[in-house]
Tab-separated table of C-alpha atoms and ligand atoms in Angstrom:
chain	number	residue	atom	x	y	z
A	1	MET	CA	3.314	-17.557	29.225
A	2	GLN	CA	5.222	-15.612	26.571
A	3	LYS	CA	3.521	-12.530	25.091
A	4	THR	CA	2.246	-13.108	21.562
A	5	LYS	CA	-0.243	-10.288	20.875
A	6	ILE	CA	0.662	-6.750	21.802
A	7	LEU	CA	-2.531	-4.712	21.929
A	8	LEU	CA	-3.463	-1.081	22.421
A	9	ASP	CA	-6.729	0.409	23.657
A	10	GLU	CA	-9.213	2.221	21.367
A	11	ASN	CA	-8.153	5.458	23.059
A	12	ASP	CA	-4.656	4.845	21.729
A	13	ILE	CA	-5.734	5.151	18.078
A	14	PRO	CA	-3.421	7.922	16.855
A	15	ARG	CA	-4.930	11.412	16.991
A	16	LYS	CA	-2.602	12.706	14.269
A	17	TRP	CA	-1.053	11.327	11.097
A	18	TYR	CA	2.713	11.776	10.714
A	19	ASN	CA	3.777	13.771	7.643
A	20	ILE	CA	7.359	12.977	6.633
A	21	LEU	CA	7.625	15.832	4.082
A	22	PRO	CA	9.111	18.459	6.465
A	23	ASP	CA	11.692	15.923	7.714
A	24	MET	CA	13.001	14.819	4.321
A	25	PRO	CA	16.637	15.803	3.671
A	26	THR	CA	15.857	16.266	-0.049
A	27	PRO	CA	12.420	17.731	-0.798
A	28	VAL	CA	10.150	15.756	-3.091
A	29	SER	CA	10.136	17.198	-6.637
A	30	PRO	CA	6.758	18.784	-7.447
A	31	PRO	CA	4.296	17.198	-9.888
A	32	LEU	CA	4.492	18.884	-13.297
A	33	ASN	CA	1.925	19.822	-15.900
A	34	PRO	CA	2.813	17.550	-18.846
A	35	GLY	CA	2.123	20.361	-21.357
A	36	THR	CA	3.956	23.316	-19.779
A	37	LYS	CA	6.358	21.297	-17.570
A	38	GLU	CA	5.513	23.821	-14.821
A	39	PRO	CA	4.623	22.653	-11.285
A	40	ILE	CA	0.884	22.122	-10.991
A	41	GLY	CA	-1.190	24.062	-8.446
A	42	PRO	CA	-4.252	23.228	-6.345
A	43	LYS	CA	-6.593	24.504	-9.110
A	44	ASP	CA	-5.282	21.854	-11.544
A	45	LEU	CA	-6.206	19.092	-9.095
A	46	SER	CA	-9.572	20.416	-7.876
A	47	PRO	CA	-11.652	18.779	-10.667
A	48	ILE	CA	-10.705	15.346	-9.317
A	49	PHE	CA	-9.765	15.751	-5.618
A	50	PRO	CA	-11.348	17.546	-2.626
A	51	MET	CA	-9.430	20.610	-1.393
A	52	GLU	CA	-8.567	19.099	1.995
A	53	LEU	CA	-6.665	16.241	0.326
A	54	ILE	CA	-4.935	18.662	-2.052
A	55	LYS	CA	-3.767	20.625	1.010
A	56	GLN	CA	-2.522	17.455	2.697
A	57	GLU	CA	-0.634	16.552	-0.483
A	58	VAL	CA	1.714	19.534	-0.018
A	59	SER	CA	1.423	20.248	3.705
A	60	GLN	CA	4.620	20.991	5.603
A	61	ASP	CA	2.973	20.341	8.994
A	62	ARG	CA	4.732	17.457	10.696
A	63	PHE	CA	1.493	16.201	12.272
A	64	ILE	CA	-2.027	16.471	10.822
A	65	PRO	CA	-5.037	15.916	13.129
A	66	ILE	CA	-7.274	12.924	12.365
A	67	PRO	CA	-10.947	14.024	12.522
A	68	ASP	CA	-13.044	12.219	15.160
A	69	GLU	CA	-15.442	10.903	12.473
A	70	ILE	CA	-12.491	9.021	10.922
A	71	ARG	CA	-11.188	7.763	14.293
A	72	ASP	CA	-14.695	6.493	15.122
A	73	ILE	CA	-14.610	4.285	12.020
A	74	TYR	CA	-10.960	3.293	12.553
A	75	ALA	CA	-12.152	2.046	15.962
A	76	LEU	CA	-14.027	-0.815	14.246
A	77	TRP	CA	-10.653	-2.570	13.824
A	78	ARG	CA	-7.885	-0.260	15.019
A	79	PRO	CA	-5.506	-0.337	16.801
A	80	SER	CA	-4.509	-3.418	14.851
A	81	PRO	CA	-2.575	-6.128	16.716
A	82	LEU	CA	1.192	-6.442	16.732
A	83	TYR	CA	2.264	-10.083	16.937
A	84	ARG	CA	5.504	-11.619	18.100
A	85	ALA	CA	6.087	-14.478	15.632
A	86	HIS	CA	7.260	-17.015	18.231
A	87	ARG	CA	6.244	-19.990	16.115
A	88	LEU	CA	7.903	-18.687	12.948
A	89	GLU	CA	11.080	-17.934	14.926
A	90	ALA	CA	11.052	-21.515	16.257
A	91	ALA	CA	10.444	-22.963	12.782
A	92	LEU	CA	13.423	-21.000	11.439
A	93	LYS	CA	15.548	-21.705	14.549
A	94	THR	CA	16.631	-18.071	14.465
A	95	PRO	CA	17.897	-15.994	17.383
A	96	ALA	CA	16.180	-12.962	15.769
A	97	LYS	CA	12.962	-11.563	17.231
A	98	ILE	CA	10.265	-11.233	14.585
A	99	PHE	CA	7.250	-8.946	15.007
A	100	TYR	CA	4.485	-8.315	12.514
A	101	LYS	CA	1.759	-5.691	12.406
A	102	TYR	CA	-1.413	-7.338	11.112
A	103	GLU	CA	-3.571	-5.097	8.917
A	104	GLY	CA	-5.736	-8.000	7.683
A	105	VAL	CA	-8.125	-7.357	10.605
A	106	SER	CA	-9.890	-4.522	8.734
A	107	PRO	CA	-13.312	-5.458	7.231
A	108	ALA	CA	-11.789	-5.307	3.744
A	109	GLY	CA	-8.834	-7.450	4.834
A	110	SER	CA	-5.926	-5.059	4.290
A	111	HIS	CA	-4.325	-1.720	5.229
A	112	LYS	CA	-6.161	0.064	2.395
A	113	PRO	CA	-9.172	1.263	4.462
A	114	ASN	CA	-6.798	3.492	6.512
A	115	THR	CA	-6.756	5.927	3.591
A	116	ALA	CA	-10.061	4.945	1.936
A	117	ILE	CA	-11.982	6.081	5.041
A	118	ALA	CA	-10.130	9.403	5.089
A	119	GLN	CA	-10.596	9.993	1.359
A	120	ALA	CA	-14.317	9.157	1.410
A	121	TYR	CA	-14.774	11.390	4.483
A	122	TYR	CA	-13.175	14.496	2.939
A	123	ASN	CA	-15.085	13.933	-0.312
A	124	MET	CA	-18.389	13.586	1.574
A	125	LYS	CA	-17.625	16.834	3.484
A	126	GLU	CA	-17.097	18.687	0.204
A	127	GLY	CA	-20.274	17.383	-1.480
A	128	THR	CA	-18.890	14.704	-3.834
A	129	GLN	CA	-21.599	12.208	-4.838
A	130	ARG	CA	-19.531	9.430	-6.393
A	131	LEU	CA	-15.911	8.207	-6.338
A	132	ALA	CA	-14.215	6.470	-9.265
A	133	THR	CA	-11.104	4.386	-8.748
A	134	GLU	CA	-8.940	1.548	-10.038
A	135	THR	CA	-8.063	-1.699	-8.311
A	136	GLY	CA	-5.461	-4.386	-8.958
A	137	ALA	CA	-6.020	-7.432	-6.781
A	138	GLY	CA	-9.274	-5.939	-5.525
A	139	GLN	CA	-8.020	-4.984	-2.062
A	140	TRP	CA	-8.134	-1.254	-2.753
A	141	GLY	CA	-11.472	-1.474	-4.581
A	142	CYS	CA	-12.954	-3.316	-1.587
A	143	ALA	CA	-11.554	-0.715	0.796
A	144	LEU	CA	-13.086	2.173	-1.140
A	145	ALA	CA	-16.396	0.326	-1.606
A	146	LEU	CA	-16.483	-0.140	2.183
A	147	ALA	CA	-15.546	3.485	2.896
A	148	THR	CA	-18.103	4.955	0.481
A	149	THR	CA	-20.785	2.799	2.108
A	150	TYR	CA	-19.965	4.320	5.522
A	151	PHE	CA	-20.396	7.851	4.114
A	152	GLY	CA	-23.304	7.282	1.681
A	153	LEU	CA	-21.355	7.881	-1.549
A	154	LYS	CA	-21.569	5.916	-4.795
A	155	CYS	CA	-18.481	4.081	-6.028
A	156	THR	CA	-17.261	2.847	-9.432
A	157	VAL	CA	-14.247	0.533	-9.520
A	158	TYR	CA	-12.211	-0.226	-12.658
A	159	MET	CA	-10.697	-3.616	-11.860
A	160	VAL	CA	-7.633	-4.875	-13.762
A	161	LYS	CA	-9.003	-7.586	-16.067
A	162	VAL	CA	-6.642	-10.376	-15.001
A	163	SER	CA	-7.688	-9.941	-11.353
A	164	PHE	CA	-11.368	-9.538	-12.348
A	165	THR	CA	-11.099	-13.101	-13.672
A	166	GLN	CA	-8.714	-14.507	-11.022
A	167	LYS	CA	-10.558	-13.076	-7.987
A	168	PRO	CA	-14.335	-13.265	-8.523
A	169	TYR	CA	-15.087	-13.061	-4.805
A	170	ARG	CA	-13.287	-9.734	-4.479
A	171	ARG	CA	-15.742	-8.515	-7.111
A	172	SER	CA	-18.640	-9.942	-5.079
A	173	LEU	CA	-17.397	-8.163	-1.966
A	174	MET	CA	-17.297	-4.808	-3.783
A	175	HIS	CA	-20.860	-5.436	-4.989
A	176	LEU	CA	-21.908	-6.326	-1.464
A	177	TRP	CA	-20.680	-2.906	-0.309
A	178	GLY	CA	-22.620	-1.270	-3.148
A	179	ALA	CA	-19.918	-0.518	-5.746
A	180	ASP	CA	-20.129	-0.972	-9.529
A	181	VAL	CA	-17.196	-3.043	-10.772
A	182	ILE	CA	-15.962	-2.833	-14.366
A	183	ALA	CA	-13.236	-5.011	-15.951
A	184	SER	CA	-10.412	-2.800	-17.247
A	185	PRO	CA	-9.570	-2.115	-20.066
A	186	SER	CA	-13.245	-1.457	-20.796
A	187	ASN	CA	-15.239	-0.005	-23.663
A	188	LEU	CA	-16.671	2.692	-21.382
A	189	THR	CA	-13.753	5.134	-21.650
A	190	ASN	CA	-11.595	6.448	-24.477
A	191	SER	CA	-8.446	5.230	-22.675
A	192	GLY	CA	-9.892	1.706	-22.430
A	193	LYS	CA	-11.070	1.666	-26.048
A	194	LYS	CA	-7.640	2.773	-27.270
A	195	ILE	CA	-5.904	-0.102	-25.462
A	196	LEU	CA	-8.510	-2.657	-26.624
A	197	SER	CA	-8.167	-1.571	-30.259
A	198	LYS	CA	-4.428	-2.346	-30.082
A	199	ALA	CA	-4.594	-5.358	-27.735
A	200	PRO	CA	-8.087	-6.930	-27.497
A	201	ASP	CA	-6.779	-9.574	-25.046
A	202	SER	CA	-4.926	-7.109	-22.798
A	203	PRO	CA	-4.775	-8.450	-19.193
A	204	GLY	CA	-4.945	-4.820	-18.065
A	205	SER	CA	-2.680	-3.094	-15.570
A	206	LEU	CA	-3.028	-0.625	-12.732
A	207	GLY	CA	-1.766	2.112	-15.087
A	208	ILE	CA	-4.616	1.465	-17.552
A	209	ALA	CA	-7.277	1.223	-14.839
A	210	ILE	CA	-6.075	4.533	-13.355
A	211	SER	CA	-6.494	6.198	-16.780
A	212	GLU	CA	-10.067	4.910	-16.993
A	213	ALA	CA	-11.009	6.032	-13.485
A	214	ILE	CA	-9.500	9.521	-13.951
A	215	GLU	CA	-11.287	9.929	-17.278
A	216	ASP	CA	-14.567	8.914	-15.626
A	217	ALA	CA	-14.065	11.417	-12.758
A	218	ALA	CA	-12.922	14.255	-15.003
A	219	SER	CA	-15.951	13.852	-17.273
A	220	HIS	CA	-18.610	13.851	-14.484
A	221	ASP	CA	-19.189	16.930	-12.300
A	222	ASP	CA	-20.505	14.964	-9.305
A	223	THR	CA	-17.573	12.519	-9.338
A	224	HIS	CA	-14.089	12.651	-7.876
A	225	TYR	CA	-11.167	10.292	-8.311
A	226	SER	CA	-9.578	8.337	-5.487
A	227	LEU	CA	-6.156	6.684	-5.557
A	228	GLY	CA	-5.165	3.864	-3.216
A	229	SER	CA	-1.421	4.483	-3.169
A	230	VAL	CA	1.460	6.588	-4.617
A	231	LEU	CA	0.253	10.082	-3.599
A	232	ASN	CA	1.618	11.915	-0.554
A	233	HIS	CA	-1.741	12.070	1.258
A	234	VAL	CA	-2.098	8.278	0.956
A	235	MET	CA	1.333	7.740	2.558
A	236	LEU	CA	0.269	10.179	5.292
A	237	HIS	CA	-2.953	8.319	6.167
A	238	GLN	CA	-1.135	4.990	6.367
A	239	THR	CA	1.236	6.231	9.097
A	240	VAL	CA	-1.323	5.097	11.702
A	241	ILE	CA	0.285	1.667	11.189
A	242	GLY	CA	3.801	2.702	12.193
A	243	LEU	CA	2.644	5.100	14.916
A	244	GLU	CA	0.750	2.262	16.612
A	245	ALA	CA	3.600	-0.217	16.054
A	246	LYS	CA	6.026	2.143	17.775
A	247	GLU	CA	3.781	2.300	20.880
A	248	GLN	CA	3.304	-1.463	20.831
A	249	LEU	CA	7.033	-2.186	20.573
A	250	ALA	CA	7.719	0.316	23.368
A	251	GLN	CA	5.346	-1.746	25.571
A	252	VAL	CA	7.738	-4.698	25.252
A	253	GLU	CA	10.846	-2.469	25.294
A	254	GLU	CA	11.837	-3.196	21.722
A	255	TYR	CA	12.955	-1.091	18.782
A	256	PRO	CA	13.384	-2.650	15.314
A	257	ASP	CA	16.672	-3.090	13.474
A	258	TYR	CA	14.812	-3.981	10.273
A	259	ILE	CA	11.439	-2.652	9.079
A	260	ILE	CA	10.052	-4.446	6.075
A	261	GLY	CA	7.048	-3.866	3.825
A	262	SER	CA	5.999	-4.907	0.332
A	263	VAL	CA	5.919	-2.102	-2.229
A	264	GLY	CA	3.339	-1.632	-4.943
A	265	GLY	CA	2.808	2.121	-4.969
A	266	GLY	CA	4.522	2.289	-1.565
A	267	SER	CA	1.741	2.973	0.940
A	268	ASN	CA	1.920	0.063	3.397
A	269	PHE	CA	5.709	0.312	3.435
A	270	ALA	CA	5.418	4.070	4.068
A	271	GLY	CA	2.817	3.437	6.750
A	272	ILE	CA	4.944	1.099	8.806
A	273	SER	CA	8.330	2.727	8.208
A	274	PHE	CA	7.910	6.528	8.138
A	275	PRO	CA	7.366	7.055	11.883
A	276	PHE	CA	10.616	5.080	12.482
A	277	LEU	CA	12.460	6.806	9.609
A	278	ARG	CA	11.829	10.065	11.440
A	279	ASP	CA	14.153	8.729	14.166
A	280	LYS	CA	16.722	7.679	11.563
A	281	ILE	CA	16.709	11.070	9.834
A	282	SER	CA	17.105	12.862	13.171
A	283	GLY	CA	20.015	10.549	14.073
A	284	LYS	CA	18.169	9.038	17.085
A	285	HIS	CA	18.072	5.407	15.872
A	286	ASP	CA	19.748	3.562	13.034
A	287	ILE	CA	17.278	1.320	11.256
A	288	LYS	CA	17.226	-0.474	7.929
A	289	ALA	CA	13.886	-0.036	6.154
A	290	ILE	CA	13.455	-2.431	3.232
A	291	GLY	CA	10.812	-2.212	0.504
A	292	VAL	CA	10.112	-5.543	-1.183
A	293	GLU	CA	8.919	-5.803	-4.767
A	294	PRO	CA	8.302	-8.563	-7.320
A	295	THR	CA	10.975	-9.221	-9.965
A	296	ALA	CA	8.022	-8.961	-12.410
A	297	CYS	CA	7.644	-5.252	-11.611
A	298	PRO	CA	10.920	-4.054	-10.093
A	299	SER	CA	10.404	-0.268	-10.172
A	300	LEU	CA	12.821	0.525	-7.308
A	301	THR	CA	15.523	-2.050	-8.015
A	302	LYS	CA	15.524	-1.807	-11.830
A	303	GLY	CA	13.491	1.309	-12.733
A	304	GLU	CA	14.733	4.812	-13.549
A	305	PHE	CA	14.299	7.830	-11.253
A	306	ARG	CA	12.671	10.389	-13.542
A	307	TYR	CA	9.448	12.217	-14.323
A	308	ASP	CA	6.753	9.916	-15.716
A	309	PHE	CA	2.993	9.655	-15.931
A	310	GLY	CA	1.177	7.856	-13.121
A	311	ASP	CA	-1.118	6.125	-15.622
A	312	THR	CA	-0.824	4.455	-19.008
A	313	ALA	CA	-2.821	6.936	-21.103
A	314	GLY	CA	-0.866	9.950	-19.799
A	315	LEU	CA	-3.782	11.728	-18.064
A	316	THR	CA	-2.057	12.373	-14.725
A	317	PRO	CA	0.485	15.091	-13.921
A	318	LEU	CA	4.122	14.011	-14.313
A	319	LEU	CA	5.524	12.580	-11.081
A	320	LYS	CA	9.231	12.246	-10.243
A	321	MET	CA	9.530	8.620	-9.232
A	322	TYR	CA	11.232	5.307	-9.887
A	323	THR	CA	9.419	3.931	-12.900
A	324	MET	CA	9.452	1.072	-15.377
A	325	GLY	CA	7.877	3.473	-17.891
A	326	HIS	CA	4.159	4.237	-17.930
A	327	GLU	CA	3.509	1.879	-20.841
A	328	TYR	CA	5.038	-1.108	-19.049
A	329	ILE	CA	2.465	-3.893	-18.578
A	330	PRO	CA	3.788	-6.208	-15.865
A	331	PRO	CA	3.396	-9.990	-16.234
A	332	SER	CA	0.238	-11.379	-14.607
A	333	ILE	CA	1.660	-12.397	-11.240
A	334	HIS	CA	-0.770	-13.247	-8.437
A	335	ALA	CA	0.283	-10.232	-6.362
A	336	GLY	CA	-1.930	-7.928	-8.439
A	337	GLY	CA	-1.458	-5.043	-5.997
A	338	LEU	CA	2.269	-4.924	-6.823
A	339	ARG	CA	1.761	-4.647	-10.594
A	340	TYR	CA	2.296	-0.883	-10.778
A	341	HIS	CA	4.919	0.643	-13.061
A	342	GLY	CA	5.836	3.513	-10.725
A	343	GLU	CA	6.393	4.234	-7.052
A	344	SER	CA	5.434	6.874	-4.508
A	345	PRO	CA	7.486	10.063	-5.107
A	346	ILE	CA	8.290	10.221	-1.371
A	347	VAL	CA	9.454	6.591	-1.217
A	348	SER	CA	11.407	7.190	-4.449
A	349	GLN	CA	13.231	10.233	-3.044
A	350	LEU	CA	14.081	8.362	0.180
A	351	TYR	CA	15.472	5.514	-1.933
A	352	ALA	CA	17.490	7.911	-4.097
A	353	ASP	CA	18.891	9.419	-0.875
A	354	LYS	CA	19.789	5.899	0.347
A	355	LEU	CA	17.628	6.255	3.452
A	356	ILE	CA	15.783	3.061	2.561
A	357	ASP	CA	16.736	-0.185	0.788
A	358	ALA	CA	14.880	-2.357	-1.710
A	359	VAL	CA	14.951	-5.976	-2.788
A	360	ALA	CA	13.026	-7.981	-5.428
A	361	TYR	CA	11.871	-11.620	-5.285
A	362	HIS	CA	10.423	-14.137	-7.729
A	363	GLN	CA	6.827	-15.298	-7.348
A	364	LYS	CA	7.557	-18.910	-6.342
A	365	GLU	CA	10.016	-18.098	-3.551
A	366	VAL	CA	7.445	-15.618	-2.218
A	367	PHE	CA	4.746	-18.308	-2.078
A	368	GLU	CA	7.183	-20.715	-0.440
A	369	ALA	CA	7.686	-18.109	2.315
A	370	ALA	CA	3.899	-17.601	2.552
A	371	VAL	CA	3.407	-21.331	3.141
A	372	THR	CA	6.142	-21.419	5.819
A	373	PHE	CA	4.373	-18.509	7.522
A	374	ALA	CA	0.871	-20.000	7.245
A	375	ARG	CA	2.127	-23.331	8.610
A	376	SER	CA	3.773	-21.720	11.629
A	377	GLU	CA	1.685	-18.622	12.496
A	378	GLY	CA	-1.601	-19.843	10.965
A	379	ILE	CA	-2.618	-16.594	9.250
A	380	VAL	CA	-2.989	-16.908	5.462
A	381	PRO	CA	-1.101	-13.956	3.982
A	382	ALA	CA	-2.037	-12.019	0.843
A	383	PRO	CA	0.443	-12.593	-2.013
A	384	GLU	CA	1.480	-8.923	-1.794
A	385	SER	CA	2.214	-9.142	1.934
A	386	SER	CA	4.096	-12.401	1.391
A	387	HIS	CA	6.870	-10.406	-0.278
A	388	ALA	CA	7.543	-8.805	3.111
A	389	ILE	CA	7.410	-12.233	4.779
A	390	LYS	CA	10.036	-13.594	2.363
A	391	CYS	CA	12.398	-10.745	3.197
A	392	ALA	CA	11.769	-11.067	6.948
A	393	ILE	CA	12.553	-14.805	6.747
A	394	ASP	CA	15.766	-14.080	4.792
A	395	LYS	CA	16.879	-11.560	7.414
A	396	ALA	CA	16.024	-13.999	10.238
A	397	LEU	CA	18.089	-16.722	8.525
A	398	GLU	CA	20.985	-14.283	8.108
A	399	CYS	CA	20.785	-13.665	11.873
A	400	LYS	CA	20.897	-17.430	12.442
A	401	LYS	CA	24.004	-17.734	10.277
A	402	ASN	CA	25.764	-14.831	11.982
A	403	GLY	CA	24.433	-15.523	15.501
A	404	GLN	CA	22.797	-12.072	15.664
A	405	LYS	CA	19.777	-11.258	17.857
A	406	LYS	CA	18.268	-8.546	15.674
A	407	THR	CA	14.681	-7.317	15.932
A	408	ILE	CA	12.682	-7.560	12.720
A	409	LEU	CA	9.370	-5.796	12.174
A	410	PHE	CA	7.302	-6.395	9.072
A	411	ASN	CA	3.933	-5.300	7.843
A	412	LEU	CA	1.482	-8.111	7.190
A	413	SER	CA	-0.580	-5.796	5.020
A	414	GLY	CA	-3.478	-8.151	4.321
A	415	HIS	CA	-4.942	-11.643	4.484
A	416	GLY	CA	-5.133	-13.964	1.503
A	417	HIS	CA	-8.600	-15.473	1.983
A	418	PHE	CA	-9.594	-14.389	-1.524
A	419	ASP	CA	-6.315	-15.612	-3.007
A	420	MET	CA	-6.805	-19.335	-2.571
A	421	GLY	CA	-6.690	-19.794	-6.360
A	422	ALA	CA	-3.123	-18.484	-6.233
A	423	TYR	CA	-2.251	-20.969	-3.474
A	424	ASP	CA	-3.860	-23.782	-5.526
A	425	ASN	CA	-1.684	-22.707	-8.453
A	426	TYR	CA	1.416	-22.874	-6.228
A	427	PHE	CA	0.589	-26.352	-4.916
A	428	SER	CA	-0.205	-27.633	-8.429
A	429	GLY	CA	3.470	-27.215	-9.291
A	430	ASN	CA	2.539	-25.118	-12.338
A	431	MET	CA	3.268	-21.673	-10.905
A	432	LYS	CA	5.529	-19.595	-13.136
A	433	ASP	CA	8.038	-17.015	-11.954
A	434	LEU	CA	6.957	-14.598	-14.738
A	435	SER	CA	9.767	-12.081	-14.880
B	514	PLP	C1	-2.511	-6.558	0.780
B	514	PLP	C2	-1.746	-5.562	-0.029
B	514	PLP	N1	-0.474	-5.287	0.309
B	514	PLP	C3	0.267	-4.420	-0.404
B	514	PLP	C4	-0.235	-3.776	-1.513
B	514	PLP	C5	0.644	-2.847	-2.283
B	514	PLP	O1	0.227	-1.509	-2.259
B	514	PLP	P1	1.015	-0.423	-1.462
B	514	PLP	O2	2.441	-0.462	-1.930
B	514	PLP	O3	0.343	0.855	-1.768
B	514	PLP	O4	0.898	-0.783	-0.019
B	514	PLP	C6	-1.553	-4.019	-1.918
B	514	PLP	C7	-2.131	-3.338	-3.085
B	514	PLP	O5	-3.205	-3.606	-3.532
B	514	PLP	C8	-2.317	-4.939	-1.155
B	514	PLP	O6	-3.583	-5.216	-1.492
């Protein structure tokens, strides 16, 4: 029988996260105070983040220990399985070997709990009572609602209005885990009111929801803010994905030629690729890491590399990143988690240094790939993750054309069980490409 699932033992859950910062050929530019244009220090961030996360944000330690309390919770679903996509390979008639790391096995259904657990833990340790956050498709909001439940914290989630309407059961899941969910833009914050006064029917965006959550945290002493992507400490926490995948591939004596992940703010792509990029930077292995984005929000492939705000209202420090501009409101594609105007500063610098590649796809071709995957492998992918599937299929078909036996690894960052409305839309024939 051929091996399909490559599994690790609970003891193999990584004991340390991998921090790529000390290995980067060009250091990441520091966040700036928008008023003075000077780099910001830990004191500027302490009203909204716990000190341990602020330290991780700038740490130059290559490996950072994962506390046992976090590993104990990771053990509920980690190590996640690595699959060999035998059936997809057969359907494509490709000589390529396709592997995917499946993060949909977490209780929230995506990779997001890998950092949510860590963020809730450090906040609990430092006495935070409540966390405020934004969510696009609802995956991140669910992850933080879950994590705050584990540690007895309260949670308020500003959910982008278009997803609030499109994905009612994601809302229900956040409620189930005890969070308050508010459609954004809302009338509860000045940032929300300002947007609504100009555009009462605004579908919302991640940038707007971030403004609302930061304003909420900054105006309540017992509340901190939590971000599900973009920041360095989020990329760090997600490296458990790639660290495990490396061990799993070693078990079957493989090493990837291509590593593929969808990119919203960059965290699942960072998670799967950074531990392998370490080998590329040191000259040990040549790999091609590809970030996949929607043509509706093409920050890497069409954005500018410059300082910009991380949110729409301009409440965050300035971050040097690929950006569509902080006022850009992406079209309402179904992959709500990819509707972010910017990109992780680390991923951006790696892209500027040509250490990683990027590609953008239209919504319909992404769903076509998702259906091919679901009809061969069975798992129903999230629309965000399906961007990675589309790219993996393209690479596998290239291999078929050129007779190459390359090894492709992609991150299946989440399941799409709450996205059936999007699949219905695809099968109705009315889906728009929206870009
Ligand atoms: C399943 C899934 N994949 C990917 C993403 C994109 O985010 P990131 O680039 O931070 O991984 C999201 C964001 O919500 C998501 O829910």
